[in-house]
Amino acid sequence: MNPRIPVAVGAALTAALVVAGAVTGLLETRIAFSALIGLPAGVLAGAIVAAATARVYGTLARPTGAVLEGIAAVGPAFLALAAVRYSVAATRGVLSTTTAIALALLVGVAVAVLRRRAAG
């Protein structure tokens, strides 16, 4: 399987989550329905990142590609943790949003380190 598509989708998902969360968080004190601005901004950012990643992924040097693969792992990892938190009631006291973000970032760093080590 060509890794270009999963990396592009993962990077797009990460970018969409970051941009939507940041825009919504920054506007929530000024605009009542800030998510109506944040979500389309996140989708637009995700689409741009997906196109750019799919275009340049095969031409990147190995260390840069490993970092991009680590970034691409953060969004899906966060969504998986959010799904666990939503579906398993016992995890809601332990798995806060902040904890899920920290764990997703840890997954991204681990993927980047392991992919760089495997290439070298």
Coordinates of C-alpha atoms in Angstrom, one line a residue:
M1 CA 0.0 0.0 0.0
N2 CA 1.2 3.5 -0.8
P3 CA 1.8 5.3 2.5
R4 CA 1.2 8.7 0.9
I5 CA -2.6 8.5 1.3
P6 CA -2.7 7.4 5.0
V7 CA -0.1 10.0 5.9
A8 CA -2.0 12.7 4.0
V9 CA -5.3 11.8 5.7
G10 CA -3.6 11.7 9.2
A11 CA -1.9 15.0 8.7
A12 CA -5.1 16.5 7.4
L13 CA -7.0 15.2 10.4
T14 CA -4.4 16.6 12.8
A15 CA -4.4 20.0 11.1
A16 CA -8.3 20.1 11.1
L17 CA -8.5 19.3 14.8
V18 CA -5.8 21.8 15.8
V19 CA -7.2 24.7 13.6
A20 CA -10.8 24.0 14.6
G21 CA -10.0 23.8 18.2
A22 CA -7.8 26.9 18.2
V23 CA -10.2 29.1 16.2
T24 CA -13.2 28.0 18.3
G25 CA -11.3 28.5 21.5
L26 CA -10.1 32.0 20.5
L27 CA -13.5 33.1 19.5
E28 CA -15.6 31.6 22.2
T29 CA -15.6 34.7 24.4
R30 CA -16.5 37.0 21.5
I31 CA -18.9 35.0 19.4
A32 CA -21.7 32.8 20.7
F33 CA -21.5 30.2 18.1
S34 CA -17.7 30.2 17.5
A35 CA -17.8 26.5 16.4
L36 CA -19.6 27.7 13.2
I37 CA -16.4 29.6 12.3
G38 CA -13.9 27.1 13.8
L39 CA -15.2 24.0 12.1
P40 CA -15.1 25.3 8.5
A41 CA -11.7 26.8 9.2
G42 CA -10.5 23.4 10.4
V43 CA -11.9 21.6 7.4
L44 CA -10.3 24.1 5.0
A45 CA -6.9 23.7 6.8
G46 CA -7.3 20.0 6.6
A47 CA -8.0 20.0 2.9
I48 CA -5.0 22.2 2.3
V49 CA -2.7 20.1 4.4
A50 CA -4.0 16.9 2.7
A51 CA -3.2 18.2 -0.8
A52 CA 0.2 19.5 0.2
T53 CA 1.2 16.3 2.0
A54 CA 0.0 14.1 -0.8
R55 CA 2.0 16.1 -3.2
V56 CA 5.4 16.3 -1.4
Y57 CA 5.5 13.2 0.8
G58 CA 7.4 11.0 -1.6
T59 CA 10.1 13.7 -2.2
L60 CA 10.9 14.4 1.4
A61 CA 14.2 13.4 3.1
R62 CA 13.8 10.5 5.5
P63 CA 14.1 12.6 8.8
T64 CA 11.5 15.1 7.5
G65 CA 9.2 12.2 6.4
A66 CA 9.5 10.6 9.8
V67 CA 8.4 13.9 11.5
L68 CA 5.5 14.2 9.0
E69 CA 4.4 10.6 9.8
G70 CA 4.5 11.5 13.6
I71 CA 2.3 14.5 13.0
A72 CA 0.0 12.3 10.9
A73 CA -0.4 9.9 13.9
V74 CA -1.6 12.6 16.4
G75 CA -5.0 13.2 14.9
P76 CA -6.2 9.6 14.6
A77 CA -4.7 8.8 18.1
F78 CA -6.7 11.6 19.6
L79 CA -9.9 10.6 17.9
A80 CA -9.4 7.0 19.1
L81 CA -8.9 8.1 22.7
A82 CA -12.0 10.4 22.4
A83 CA -14.0 7.5 21.1
V84 CA -12.9 5.3 24.0
R85 CA -13.8 8.1 26.5
Y86 CA -17.2 8.5 24.9
S87 CA -18.0 4.8 24.7
V88 CA -16.6 3.5 28.0
A89 CA -18.1 5.4 30.9
A90 CA -15.5 4.1 33.3
T91 CA -12.8 6.0 31.5
R92 CA -14.4 9.4 31.7
G93 CA -12.9 10.2 35.1
V94 CA -9.4 9.1 34.1
L95 CA -9.2 10.1 30.4
S96 CA -9.8 13.9 30.2
T97 CA -9.4 15.9 27.1
T98 CA -6.1 17.2 28.3
T99 CA -4.9 13.6 29.0
A100 CA -6.1 12.5 25.5
I101 CA -4.1 15.4 23.9
A102 CA -1.0 14.5 25.9
L103 CA -1.3 10.8 25.0
A104 CA -1.9 11.6 21.3
L105 CA 1.2 13.8 21.3
L106 CA 3.2 11.1 22.9
V107 CA 2.0 8.7 20.2
G108 CA 3.1 11.2 17.5
V109 CA 6.6 11.5 19.1
A110 CA 6.9 7.7 19.4
V111 CA 5.9 7.2 15.7
A112 CA 8.4 9.8 14.5
V113 CA 11.3 8.3 16.6
L114 CA 10.5 4.8 15.5
R115 CA 10.1 5.6 11.8
R116 CA 13.4 7.6 11.9
R117 CA 15.2 4.8 13.7
A118 CA 13.8 2.2 11.2
A119 CA 15.0 4.3 8.2
G120 CA 18.5 4.8 9.6

